[in-house]
Tab-separated table of C-alpha atoms and ligand atoms in Angstrom:
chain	number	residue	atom	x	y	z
A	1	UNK	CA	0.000	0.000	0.000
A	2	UNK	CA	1.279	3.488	-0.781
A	3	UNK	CA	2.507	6.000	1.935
A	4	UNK	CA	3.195	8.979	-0.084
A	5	UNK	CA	0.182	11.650	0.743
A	6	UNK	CA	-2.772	12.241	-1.406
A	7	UNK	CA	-4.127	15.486	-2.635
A	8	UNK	CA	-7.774	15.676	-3.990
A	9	UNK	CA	-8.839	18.242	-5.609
A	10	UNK	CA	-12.296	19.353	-6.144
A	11	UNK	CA	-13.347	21.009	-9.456
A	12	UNK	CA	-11.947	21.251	-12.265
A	13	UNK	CA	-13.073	25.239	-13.279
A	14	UNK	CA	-9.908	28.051	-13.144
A	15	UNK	CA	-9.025	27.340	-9.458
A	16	UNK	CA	-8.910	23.504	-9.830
A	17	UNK	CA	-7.225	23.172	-13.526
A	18	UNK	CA	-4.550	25.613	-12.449
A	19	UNK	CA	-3.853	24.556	-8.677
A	20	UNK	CA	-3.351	20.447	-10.201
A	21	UNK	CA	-0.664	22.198	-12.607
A	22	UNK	CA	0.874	24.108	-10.425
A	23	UNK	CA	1.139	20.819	-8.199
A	24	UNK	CA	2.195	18.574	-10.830
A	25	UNK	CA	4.875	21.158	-10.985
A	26	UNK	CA	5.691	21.775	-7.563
A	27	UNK	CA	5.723	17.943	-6.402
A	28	UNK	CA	7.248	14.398	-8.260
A	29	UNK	CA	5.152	11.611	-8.711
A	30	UNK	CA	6.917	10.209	-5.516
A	31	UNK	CA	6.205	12.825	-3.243
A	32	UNK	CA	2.029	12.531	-3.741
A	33	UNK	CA	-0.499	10.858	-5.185
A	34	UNK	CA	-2.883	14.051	-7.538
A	35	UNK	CA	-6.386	13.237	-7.693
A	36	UNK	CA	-8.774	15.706	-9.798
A	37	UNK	CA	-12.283	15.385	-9.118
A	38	UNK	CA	-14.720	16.837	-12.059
A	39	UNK	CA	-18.566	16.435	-12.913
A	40	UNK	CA	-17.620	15.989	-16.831
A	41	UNK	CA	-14.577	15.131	-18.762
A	42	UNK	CA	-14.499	18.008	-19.735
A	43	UNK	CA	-13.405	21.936	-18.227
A	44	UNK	CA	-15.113	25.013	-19.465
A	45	UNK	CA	-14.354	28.752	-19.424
A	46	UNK	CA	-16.968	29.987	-17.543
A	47	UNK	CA	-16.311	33.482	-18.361
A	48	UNK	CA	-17.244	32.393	-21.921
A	49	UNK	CA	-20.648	31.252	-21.082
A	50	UNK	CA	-22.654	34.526	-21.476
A	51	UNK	CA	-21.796	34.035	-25.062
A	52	UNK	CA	-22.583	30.541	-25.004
A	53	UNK	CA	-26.193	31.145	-23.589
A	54	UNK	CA	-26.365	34.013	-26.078
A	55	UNK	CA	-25.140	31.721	-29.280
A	56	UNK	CA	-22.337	34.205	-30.156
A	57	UNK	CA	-19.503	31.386	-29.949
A	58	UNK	CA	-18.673	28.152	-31.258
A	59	UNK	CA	-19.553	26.117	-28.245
A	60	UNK	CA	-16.430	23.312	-29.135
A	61	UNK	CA	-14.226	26.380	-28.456
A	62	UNK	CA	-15.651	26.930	-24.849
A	63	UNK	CA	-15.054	23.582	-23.941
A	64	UNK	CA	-11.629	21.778	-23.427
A	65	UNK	CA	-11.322	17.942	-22.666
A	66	UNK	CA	-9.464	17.416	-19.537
A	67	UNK	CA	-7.046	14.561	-20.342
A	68	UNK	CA	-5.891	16.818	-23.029
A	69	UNK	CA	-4.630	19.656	-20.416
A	70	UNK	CA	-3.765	16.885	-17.238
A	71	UNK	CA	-2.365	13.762	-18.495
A	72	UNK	CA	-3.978	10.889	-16.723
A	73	UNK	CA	-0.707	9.350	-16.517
A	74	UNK	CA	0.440	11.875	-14.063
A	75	UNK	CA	-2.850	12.732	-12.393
A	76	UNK	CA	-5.628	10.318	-11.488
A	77	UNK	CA	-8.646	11.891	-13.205
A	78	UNK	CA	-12.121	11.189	-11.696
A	79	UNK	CA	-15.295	12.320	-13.869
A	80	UNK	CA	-18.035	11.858	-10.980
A	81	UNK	CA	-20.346	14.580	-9.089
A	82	UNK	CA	-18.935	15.262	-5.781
A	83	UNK	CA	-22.072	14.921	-3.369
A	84	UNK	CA	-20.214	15.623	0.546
A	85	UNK	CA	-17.147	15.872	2.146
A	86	UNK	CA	-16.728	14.018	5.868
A	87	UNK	CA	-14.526	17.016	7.577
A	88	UNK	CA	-13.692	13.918	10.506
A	89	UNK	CA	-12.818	11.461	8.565
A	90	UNK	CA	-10.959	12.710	5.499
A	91	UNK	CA	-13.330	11.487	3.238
A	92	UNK	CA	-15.086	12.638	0.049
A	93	UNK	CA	-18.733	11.098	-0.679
A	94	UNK	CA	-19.186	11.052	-4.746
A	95	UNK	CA	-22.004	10.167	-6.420
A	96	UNK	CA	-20.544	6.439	-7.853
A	97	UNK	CA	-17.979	6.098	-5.148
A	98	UNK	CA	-15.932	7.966	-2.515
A	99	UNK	CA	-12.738	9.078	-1.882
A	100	UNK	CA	-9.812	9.459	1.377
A	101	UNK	CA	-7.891	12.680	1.576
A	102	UNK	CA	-4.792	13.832	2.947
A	103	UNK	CA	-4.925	17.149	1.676
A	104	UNK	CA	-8.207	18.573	0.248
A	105	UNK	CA	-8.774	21.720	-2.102
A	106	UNK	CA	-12.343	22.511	-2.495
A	107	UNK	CA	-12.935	24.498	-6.007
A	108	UNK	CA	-16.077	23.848	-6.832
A	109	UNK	CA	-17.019	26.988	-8.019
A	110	UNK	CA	-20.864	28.861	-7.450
A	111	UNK	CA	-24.389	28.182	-7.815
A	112	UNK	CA	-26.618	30.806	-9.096
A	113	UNK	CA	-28.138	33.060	-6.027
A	114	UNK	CA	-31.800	34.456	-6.050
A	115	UNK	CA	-32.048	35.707	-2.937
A	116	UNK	CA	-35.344	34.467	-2.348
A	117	UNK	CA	-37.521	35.955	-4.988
A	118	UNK	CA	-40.864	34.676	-5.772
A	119	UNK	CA	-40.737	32.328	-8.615
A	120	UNK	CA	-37.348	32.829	-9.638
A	121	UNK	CA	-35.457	29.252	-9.026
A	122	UNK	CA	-38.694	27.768	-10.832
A	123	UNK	CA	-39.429	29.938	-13.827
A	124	UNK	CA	-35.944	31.995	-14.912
A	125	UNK	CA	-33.027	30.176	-16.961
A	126	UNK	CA	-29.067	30.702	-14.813
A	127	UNK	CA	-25.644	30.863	-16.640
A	128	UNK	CA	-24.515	28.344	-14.223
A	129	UNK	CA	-22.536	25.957	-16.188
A	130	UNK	CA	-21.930	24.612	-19.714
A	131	UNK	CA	-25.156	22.822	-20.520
A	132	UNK	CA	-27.190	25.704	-18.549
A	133	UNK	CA	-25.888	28.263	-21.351
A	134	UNK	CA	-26.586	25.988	-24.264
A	135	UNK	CA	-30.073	25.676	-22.558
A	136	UNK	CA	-30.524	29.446	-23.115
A	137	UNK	CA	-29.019	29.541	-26.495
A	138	UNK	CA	-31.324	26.620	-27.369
A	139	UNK	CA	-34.526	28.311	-26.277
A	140	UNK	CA	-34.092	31.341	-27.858
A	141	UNK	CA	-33.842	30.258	-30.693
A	142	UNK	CA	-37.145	28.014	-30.128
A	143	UNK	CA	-38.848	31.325	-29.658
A	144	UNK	CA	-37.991	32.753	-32.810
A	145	UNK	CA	-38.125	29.591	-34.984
A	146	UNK	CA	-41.787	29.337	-33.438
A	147	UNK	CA	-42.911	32.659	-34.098
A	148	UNK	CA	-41.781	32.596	-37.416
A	149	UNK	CA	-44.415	29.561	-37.710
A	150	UNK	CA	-47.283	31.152	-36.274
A	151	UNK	CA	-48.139	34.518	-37.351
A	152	UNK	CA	-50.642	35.166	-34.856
A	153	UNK	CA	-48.582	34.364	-31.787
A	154	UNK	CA	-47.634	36.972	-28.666
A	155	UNK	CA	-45.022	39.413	-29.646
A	156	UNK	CA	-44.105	38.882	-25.774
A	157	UNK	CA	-42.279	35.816	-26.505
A	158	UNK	CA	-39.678	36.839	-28.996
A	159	UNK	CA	-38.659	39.170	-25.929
A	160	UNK	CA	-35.687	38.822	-23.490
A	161	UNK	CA	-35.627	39.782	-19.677
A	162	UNK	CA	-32.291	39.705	-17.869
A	163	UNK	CA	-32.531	40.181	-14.723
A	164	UNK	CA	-29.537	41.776	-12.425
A	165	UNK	CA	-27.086	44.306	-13.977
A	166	UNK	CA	-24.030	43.293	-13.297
A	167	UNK	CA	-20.997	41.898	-14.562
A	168	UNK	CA	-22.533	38.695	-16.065
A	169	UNK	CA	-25.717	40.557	-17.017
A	170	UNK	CA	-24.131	43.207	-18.484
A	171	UNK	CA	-21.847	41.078	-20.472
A	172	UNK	CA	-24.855	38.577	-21.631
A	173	UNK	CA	-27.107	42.034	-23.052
A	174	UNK	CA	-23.821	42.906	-24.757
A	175	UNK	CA	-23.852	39.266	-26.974
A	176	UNK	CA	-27.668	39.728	-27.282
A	177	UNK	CA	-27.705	43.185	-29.045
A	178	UNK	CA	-25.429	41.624	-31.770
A	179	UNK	CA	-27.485	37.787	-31.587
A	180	UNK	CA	-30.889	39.026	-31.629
A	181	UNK	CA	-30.762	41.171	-35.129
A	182	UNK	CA	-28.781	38.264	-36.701
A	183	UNK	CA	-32.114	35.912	-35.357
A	184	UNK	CA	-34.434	38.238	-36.729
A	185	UNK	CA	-33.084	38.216	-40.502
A	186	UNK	CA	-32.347	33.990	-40.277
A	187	UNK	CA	-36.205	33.906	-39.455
A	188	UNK	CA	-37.592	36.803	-40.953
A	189	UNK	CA	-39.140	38.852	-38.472
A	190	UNK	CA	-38.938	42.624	-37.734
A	191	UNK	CA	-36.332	43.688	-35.331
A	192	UNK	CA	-38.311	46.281	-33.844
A	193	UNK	CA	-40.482	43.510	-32.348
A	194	UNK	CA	-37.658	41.744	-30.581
A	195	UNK	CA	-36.637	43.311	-26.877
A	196	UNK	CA	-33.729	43.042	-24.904
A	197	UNK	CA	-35.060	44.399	-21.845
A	198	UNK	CA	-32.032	44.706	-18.800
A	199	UNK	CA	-33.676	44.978	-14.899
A	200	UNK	CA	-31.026	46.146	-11.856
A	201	UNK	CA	-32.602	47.230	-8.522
A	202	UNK	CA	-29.708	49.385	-7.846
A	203	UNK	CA	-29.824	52.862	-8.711
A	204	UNK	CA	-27.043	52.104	-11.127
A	205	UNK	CA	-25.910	48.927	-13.425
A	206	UNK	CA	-22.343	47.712	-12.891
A	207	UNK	CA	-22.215	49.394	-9.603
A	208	UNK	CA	-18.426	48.089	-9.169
A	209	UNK	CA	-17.221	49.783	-12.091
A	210	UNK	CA	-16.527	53.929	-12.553
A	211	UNK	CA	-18.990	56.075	-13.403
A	212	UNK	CA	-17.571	56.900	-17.122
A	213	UNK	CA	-17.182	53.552	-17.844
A	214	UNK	CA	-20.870	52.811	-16.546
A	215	UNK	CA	-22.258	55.544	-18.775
A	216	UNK	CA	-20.385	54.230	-21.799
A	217	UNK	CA	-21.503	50.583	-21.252
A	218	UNK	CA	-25.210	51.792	-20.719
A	219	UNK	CA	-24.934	54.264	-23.902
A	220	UNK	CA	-23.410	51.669	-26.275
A	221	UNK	CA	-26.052	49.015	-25.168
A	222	UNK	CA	-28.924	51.316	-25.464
A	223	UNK	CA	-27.797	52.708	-29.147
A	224	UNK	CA	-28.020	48.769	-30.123
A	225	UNK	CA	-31.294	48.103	-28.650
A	226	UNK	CA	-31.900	47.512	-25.078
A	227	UNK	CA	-33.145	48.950	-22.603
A	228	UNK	CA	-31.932	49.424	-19.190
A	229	UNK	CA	-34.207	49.594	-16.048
A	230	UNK	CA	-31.966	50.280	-13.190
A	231	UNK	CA	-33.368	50.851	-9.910
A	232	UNK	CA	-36.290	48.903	-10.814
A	233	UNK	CA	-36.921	46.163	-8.490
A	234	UNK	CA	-37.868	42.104	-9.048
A	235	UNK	CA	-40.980	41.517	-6.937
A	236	UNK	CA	-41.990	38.208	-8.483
A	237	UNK	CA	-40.523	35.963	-11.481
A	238	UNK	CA	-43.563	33.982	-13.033
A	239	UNK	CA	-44.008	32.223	-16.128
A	240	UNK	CA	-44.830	35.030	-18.313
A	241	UNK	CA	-42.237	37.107	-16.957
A	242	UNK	CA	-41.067	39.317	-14.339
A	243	UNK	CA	-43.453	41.553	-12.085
A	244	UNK	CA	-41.592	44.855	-10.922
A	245	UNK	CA	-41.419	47.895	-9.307
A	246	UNK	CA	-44.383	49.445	-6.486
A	247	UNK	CA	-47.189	49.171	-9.131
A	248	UNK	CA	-46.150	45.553	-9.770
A	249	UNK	CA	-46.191	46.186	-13.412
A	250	UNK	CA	-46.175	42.754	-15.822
A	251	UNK	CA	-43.254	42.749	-18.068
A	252	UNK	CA	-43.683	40.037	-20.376
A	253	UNK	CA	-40.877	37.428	-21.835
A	254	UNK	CA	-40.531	34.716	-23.757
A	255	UNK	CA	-37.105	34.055	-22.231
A	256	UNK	CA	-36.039	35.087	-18.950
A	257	UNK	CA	-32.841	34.611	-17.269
A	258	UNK	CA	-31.642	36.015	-13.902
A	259	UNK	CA	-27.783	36.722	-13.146
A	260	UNK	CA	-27.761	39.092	-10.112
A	261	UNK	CA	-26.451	36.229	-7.599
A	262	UNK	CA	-24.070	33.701	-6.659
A	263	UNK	CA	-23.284	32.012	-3.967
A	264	UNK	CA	-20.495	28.839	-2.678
A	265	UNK	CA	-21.238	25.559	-4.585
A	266	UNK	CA	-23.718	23.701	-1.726
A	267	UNK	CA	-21.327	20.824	-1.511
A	268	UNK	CA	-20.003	23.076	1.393
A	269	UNK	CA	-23.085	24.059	3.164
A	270	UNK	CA	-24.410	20.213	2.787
A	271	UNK	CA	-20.649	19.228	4.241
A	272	UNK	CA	-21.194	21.766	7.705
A	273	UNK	CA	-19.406	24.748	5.873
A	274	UNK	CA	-20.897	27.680	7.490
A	275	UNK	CA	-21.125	30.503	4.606
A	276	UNK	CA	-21.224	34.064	5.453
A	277	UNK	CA	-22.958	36.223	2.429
A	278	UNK	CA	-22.618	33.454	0.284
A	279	UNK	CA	-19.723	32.411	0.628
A	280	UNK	CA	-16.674	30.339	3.020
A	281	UNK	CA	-13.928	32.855	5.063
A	282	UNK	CA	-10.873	30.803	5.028
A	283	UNK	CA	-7.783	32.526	6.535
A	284	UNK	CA	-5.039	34.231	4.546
A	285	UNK	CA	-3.064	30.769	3.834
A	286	UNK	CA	-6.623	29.681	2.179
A	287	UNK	CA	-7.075	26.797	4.171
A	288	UNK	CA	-10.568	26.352	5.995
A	289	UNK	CA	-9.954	27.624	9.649
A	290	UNK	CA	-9.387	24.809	11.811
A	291	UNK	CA	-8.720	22.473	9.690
A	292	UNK	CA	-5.048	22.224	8.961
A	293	UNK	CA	-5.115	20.303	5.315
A	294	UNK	CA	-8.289	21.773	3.412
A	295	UNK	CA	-8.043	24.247	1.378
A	296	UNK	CA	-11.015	26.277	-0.061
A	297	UNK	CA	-10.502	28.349	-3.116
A	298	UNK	CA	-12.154	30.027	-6.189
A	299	UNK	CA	-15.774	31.301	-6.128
A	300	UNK	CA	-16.329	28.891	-2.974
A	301	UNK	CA	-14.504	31.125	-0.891
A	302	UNK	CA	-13.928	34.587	0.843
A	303	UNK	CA	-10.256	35.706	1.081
A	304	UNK	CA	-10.280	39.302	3.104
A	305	UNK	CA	-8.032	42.112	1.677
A	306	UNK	CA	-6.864	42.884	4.881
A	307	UNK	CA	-5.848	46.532	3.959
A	308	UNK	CA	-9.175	47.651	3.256
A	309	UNK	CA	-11.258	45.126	5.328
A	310	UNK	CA	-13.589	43.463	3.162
A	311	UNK	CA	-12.838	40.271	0.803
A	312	UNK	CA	-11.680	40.076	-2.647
A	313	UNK	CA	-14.528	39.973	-5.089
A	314	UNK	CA	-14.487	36.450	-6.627
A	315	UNK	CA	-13.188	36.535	-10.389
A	316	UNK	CA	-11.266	33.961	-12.503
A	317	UNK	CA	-8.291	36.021	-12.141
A	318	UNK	CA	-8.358	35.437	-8.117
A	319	UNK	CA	-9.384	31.833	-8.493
A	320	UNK	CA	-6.004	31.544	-10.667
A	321	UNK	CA	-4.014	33.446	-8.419
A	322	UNK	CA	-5.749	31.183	-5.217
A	323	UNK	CA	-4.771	28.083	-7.100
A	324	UNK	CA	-0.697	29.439	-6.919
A	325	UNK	CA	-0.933	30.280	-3.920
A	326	UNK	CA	-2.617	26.290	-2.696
A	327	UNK	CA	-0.625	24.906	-4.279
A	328	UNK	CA	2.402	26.116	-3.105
A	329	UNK	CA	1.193	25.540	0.771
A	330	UNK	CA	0.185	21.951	0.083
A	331	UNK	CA	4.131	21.542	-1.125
A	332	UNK	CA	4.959	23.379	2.305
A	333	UNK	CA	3.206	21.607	4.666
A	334	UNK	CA	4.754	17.801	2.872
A	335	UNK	CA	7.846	19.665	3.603
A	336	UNK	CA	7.025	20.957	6.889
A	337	UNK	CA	7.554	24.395	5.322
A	338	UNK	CA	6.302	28.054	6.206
A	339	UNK	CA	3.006	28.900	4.963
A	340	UNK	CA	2.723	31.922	2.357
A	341	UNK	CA	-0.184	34.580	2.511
A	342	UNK	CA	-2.365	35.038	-0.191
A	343	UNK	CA	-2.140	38.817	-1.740
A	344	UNK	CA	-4.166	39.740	-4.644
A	345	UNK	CA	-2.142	41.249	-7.320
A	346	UNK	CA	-5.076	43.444	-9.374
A	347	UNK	CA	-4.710	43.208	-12.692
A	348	UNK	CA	-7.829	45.519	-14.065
A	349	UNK	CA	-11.591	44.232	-15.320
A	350	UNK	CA	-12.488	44.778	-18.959
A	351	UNK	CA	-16.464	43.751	-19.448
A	352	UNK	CA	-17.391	42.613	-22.887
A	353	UNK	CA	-19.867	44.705	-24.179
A	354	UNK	CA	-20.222	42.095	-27.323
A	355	UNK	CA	-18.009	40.715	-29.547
A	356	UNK	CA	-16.443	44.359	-31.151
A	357	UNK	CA	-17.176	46.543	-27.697
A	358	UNK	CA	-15.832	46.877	-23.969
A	359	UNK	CA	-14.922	49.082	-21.373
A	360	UNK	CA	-12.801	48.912	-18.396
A	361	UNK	CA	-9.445	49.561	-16.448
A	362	UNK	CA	-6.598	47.224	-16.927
A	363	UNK	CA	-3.065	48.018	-14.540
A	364	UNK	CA	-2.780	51.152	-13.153
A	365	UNK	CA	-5.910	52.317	-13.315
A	366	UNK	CA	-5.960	53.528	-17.224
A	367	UNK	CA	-9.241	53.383	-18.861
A	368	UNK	CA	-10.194	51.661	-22.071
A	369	UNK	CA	-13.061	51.527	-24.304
A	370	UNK	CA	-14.498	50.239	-27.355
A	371	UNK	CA	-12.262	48.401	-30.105
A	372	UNK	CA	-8.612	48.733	-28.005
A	373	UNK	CA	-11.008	47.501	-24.580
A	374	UNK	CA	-12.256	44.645	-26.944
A	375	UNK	CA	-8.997	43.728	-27.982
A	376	UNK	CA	-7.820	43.770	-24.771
A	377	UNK	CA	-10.417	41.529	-23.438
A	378	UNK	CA	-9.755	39.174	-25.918
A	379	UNK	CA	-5.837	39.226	-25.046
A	380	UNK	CA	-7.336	38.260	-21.211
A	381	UNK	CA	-8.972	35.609	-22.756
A	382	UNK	CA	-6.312	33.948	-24.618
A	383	UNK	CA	-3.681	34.965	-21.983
A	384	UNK	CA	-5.548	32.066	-19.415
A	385	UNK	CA	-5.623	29.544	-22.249
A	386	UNK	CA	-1.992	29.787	-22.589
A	387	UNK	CA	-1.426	29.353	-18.998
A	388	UNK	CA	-3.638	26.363	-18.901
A	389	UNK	CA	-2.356	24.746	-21.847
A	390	UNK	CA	0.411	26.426	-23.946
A	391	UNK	CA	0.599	27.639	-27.559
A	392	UNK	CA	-1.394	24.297	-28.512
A	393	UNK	CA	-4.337	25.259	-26.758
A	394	UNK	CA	-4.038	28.969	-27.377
A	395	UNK	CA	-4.043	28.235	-31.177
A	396	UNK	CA	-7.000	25.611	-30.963
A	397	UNK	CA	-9.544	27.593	-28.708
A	398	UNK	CA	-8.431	31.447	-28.944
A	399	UNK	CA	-10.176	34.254	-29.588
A	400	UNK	CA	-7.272	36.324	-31.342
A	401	UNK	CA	-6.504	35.434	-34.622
A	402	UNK	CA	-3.270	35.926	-36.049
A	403	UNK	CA	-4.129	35.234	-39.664
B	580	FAD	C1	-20.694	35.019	-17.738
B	580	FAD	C2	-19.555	35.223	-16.788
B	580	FAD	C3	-18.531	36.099	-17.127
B	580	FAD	C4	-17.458	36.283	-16.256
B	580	FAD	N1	-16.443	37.121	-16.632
B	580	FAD	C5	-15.358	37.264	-15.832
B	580	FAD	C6	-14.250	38.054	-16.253
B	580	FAD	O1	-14.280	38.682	-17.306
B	580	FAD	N2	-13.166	38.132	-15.433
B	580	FAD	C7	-13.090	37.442	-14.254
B	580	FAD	O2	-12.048	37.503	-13.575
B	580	FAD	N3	-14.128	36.682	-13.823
B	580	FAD	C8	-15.252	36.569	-14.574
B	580	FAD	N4	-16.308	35.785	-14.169
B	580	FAD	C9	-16.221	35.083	-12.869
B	580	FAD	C10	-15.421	33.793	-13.044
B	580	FAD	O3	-15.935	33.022	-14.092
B	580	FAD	C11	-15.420	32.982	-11.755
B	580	FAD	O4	-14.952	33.796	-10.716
B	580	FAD	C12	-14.518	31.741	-11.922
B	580	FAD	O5	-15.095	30.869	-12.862
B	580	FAD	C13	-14.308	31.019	-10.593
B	580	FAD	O6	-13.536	29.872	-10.812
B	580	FAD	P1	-13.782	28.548	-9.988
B	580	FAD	O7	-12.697	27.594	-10.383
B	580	FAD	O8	-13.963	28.863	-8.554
B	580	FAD	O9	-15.206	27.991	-10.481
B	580	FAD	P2	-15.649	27.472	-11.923
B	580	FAD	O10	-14.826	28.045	-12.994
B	580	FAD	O11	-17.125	27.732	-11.972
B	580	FAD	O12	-15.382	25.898	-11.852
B	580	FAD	C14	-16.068	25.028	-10.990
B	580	FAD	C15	-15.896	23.594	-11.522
B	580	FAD	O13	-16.431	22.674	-10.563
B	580	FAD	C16	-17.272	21.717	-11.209
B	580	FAD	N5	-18.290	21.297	-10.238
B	580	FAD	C17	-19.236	22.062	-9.667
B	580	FAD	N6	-19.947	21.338	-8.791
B	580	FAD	C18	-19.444	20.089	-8.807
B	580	FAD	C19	-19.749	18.884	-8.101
B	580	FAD	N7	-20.703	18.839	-7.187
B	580	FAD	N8	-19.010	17.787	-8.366
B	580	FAD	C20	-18.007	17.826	-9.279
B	580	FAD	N9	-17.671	18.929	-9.973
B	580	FAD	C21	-18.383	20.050	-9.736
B	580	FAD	C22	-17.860	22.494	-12.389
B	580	FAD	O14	-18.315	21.620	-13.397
B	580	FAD	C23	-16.651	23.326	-12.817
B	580	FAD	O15	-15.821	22.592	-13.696
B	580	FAD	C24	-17.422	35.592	-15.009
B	580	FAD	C25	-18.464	34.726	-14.667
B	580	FAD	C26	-19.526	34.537	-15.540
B	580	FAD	C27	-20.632	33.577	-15.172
């Protein structure tokens, strides 16, 4: 029977692909056993998937087989749902089988959050995960293809209702403005019939971002075709769309999807994680307080900036840095090594605002918009693909084209 330790990991999104490189890297095949836990076969950029739920990308270039990133040679890959983790005994429960642990990184990633509202988990679509997105491509398209057969059917239906204005709902109105015109010629109907309708209860959409790059986003959107209801609150999702604002006014859909929350995947509450606002407060080593080998990463966790008191929002760019920061502390503690501290090293937001528009601040603080923000975006993009898997991968699956 083997001695050496063994590492599980738990997800195989940004924080899980890039903490079981960084370990391959960090640690021979004789000094642990790797074990890389995913639902599918397959890893997806999730930062891709408002275009995959809007139909605006190839959905093969989203989507990247595992075993061609982590060779199973080096890595035992398990494609299984991961159900509960026993804290006590080391011990992951899967849905087929289960699993001991020496050393335990949870990066499962989020659910979608609805905070409650009436009717939302039952009637509005999420850009959750891979097959959620081509869900939403799928039924838009139903809409159109079926009012296109029936002349006398509800205008209502060729509409879409996002609900929540920021970054993800932002970005998924963006794809839309450009999808829904190129729907309308394919099945001949009139564009001015087709809505893109954007609801935020805040005051403002984007409320992270700066105020000229807010107004720019909301201007460029608008010019294409939606429209923008901030500070208009959800009081009810039903199945003929949402219900807002103190009159309770109807606005009708044929497709609605809601993107204003997310919270820790609930492997962790199910497991006796206690979440606070959503999410898991590990300490500043990332490992789950208390318990010396787990570490919790990625969208499942909080990590506090400690200089201005309140945690790190959770982005893919965080979830990669977590993963560096794991997996260097796993090779510590089998070498009865000093800990590191995770510090966030900022490197700017740029939100798509479709496939030839953006706007936001990369290092520094400098501003970008339109065609160089686009650009730029796309650079982000292809930058993580060539982390993950080279200039094989990069050249398969990127967005910028060289030719
Ligand atoms: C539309 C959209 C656009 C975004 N744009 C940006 C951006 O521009 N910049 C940025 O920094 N961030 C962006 N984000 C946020 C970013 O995608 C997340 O912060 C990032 O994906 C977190 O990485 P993760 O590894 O924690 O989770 P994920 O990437 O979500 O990976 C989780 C993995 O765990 C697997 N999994 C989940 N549950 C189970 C289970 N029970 N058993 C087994 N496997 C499971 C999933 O299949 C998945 O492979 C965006 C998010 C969305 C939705």
């Amino acid at each position: 029977m083997s001695t050496k330790p063994r590492i599980v990991v738990l997800g195989a999104g940004y924080a899980g692909m890039m903490t079981t490189k960084k370990l391959i890297k960090n640690l021979t095949p004789e000094e642990a056993e790797i074990v890389l836990v995913n639902k599918h076969n397959y890893h997806y950029q999730t930062t891709w998937l408002h275009e995959v739920a809007a139909g605006t990308i190839n959905q093969n270039q989203v989507r990247i087989m595992i075993k061609d990133i982590i060779s199973p040679n080096r890595v035992r890959l398990i494609y299984d749902t991961v159900v509960k983790i026993d804290q006590d005994d080391n011990r992951v429960i899967l849905e087929n089988s289960e699993l001991i642990y020496d050393y335990l990184v949870i990066a499962l990633g989020y659910e979608t959050n609805t905070f409650g509202i009436k009717g939302m988990d039952e009637h509005a679509f999420f850009i959750e995960s891979f097959e959620s997105s081509q869900l939403i491509r799928e039924h838009i398209e139903y809409q159109f293809a079926k009012f296109h057969q029936d002349p006398n059917a509800d205008e209502s239906s060729l509409t879409i209702l996002v609900g929540g204005g920021g970054f993800t709902g932002i970005e998924f109105i963006g794809e839309l403005v450009e999808r829904v015109p190129k729907l309308c010629k394919k099945y001949d109907i009139d564009r001015g019939k087709a809505k893109i309708i954007n609801v935020e209860a805040a005051p403002s959409i984007l409320p992270t971002f700066d105020k000229e790059l807010v107004s720019y986003a909301r201007k460029s959107l608008q010019e294409r075709g939606a429209q923008i209801l901030e500070g208009t609150k959800i009081n009810e999702c039903t199945k003929e769309g949402f219900i807002v604002g103190e009159d309770n006014e109807l606005i009708k859909a044929g497709t609605v999807v809601w993107t204003g929350g997310v919270k820790a995947s609930p492997v962790l509450t199910n497991s006796g994680f206690e979440l606070t606002k959503g999410r898991f407060t590990v300490n500043g080593d990332l490992r789950a307080p208390g318990r010396d080998n787990i570490f919790v990463i990625g969208d499942c966790a909080w990590v506090m900036n400690k200089l201005e008191g309140r945690p790190y929002p959770p982005t893919a760019q965080a979830a990669m840095q977590h993963a560096s920061t794991c997996a260097n502390n796993i090779r510590s503690l089998i070498h009865h090594e000093p800990l590191e501290e995770f510090v966030f090293s900022d490197k700017g937001t740029v939100a798509s605002l479709g496939v030839t528009d953006a706007m936001g601040s990369i290092l520094g603080g400098k501003k970008l918009y339109g065609k160089p923000a686009a650009a730029m975006k796309k650079v982000v993009d292809d930058r993580y693909l060539f982390l993950l898997g080279g200039i094989n991968l990069l050249v398969k699956k990127g967005k910028v084209r060289p030719f």
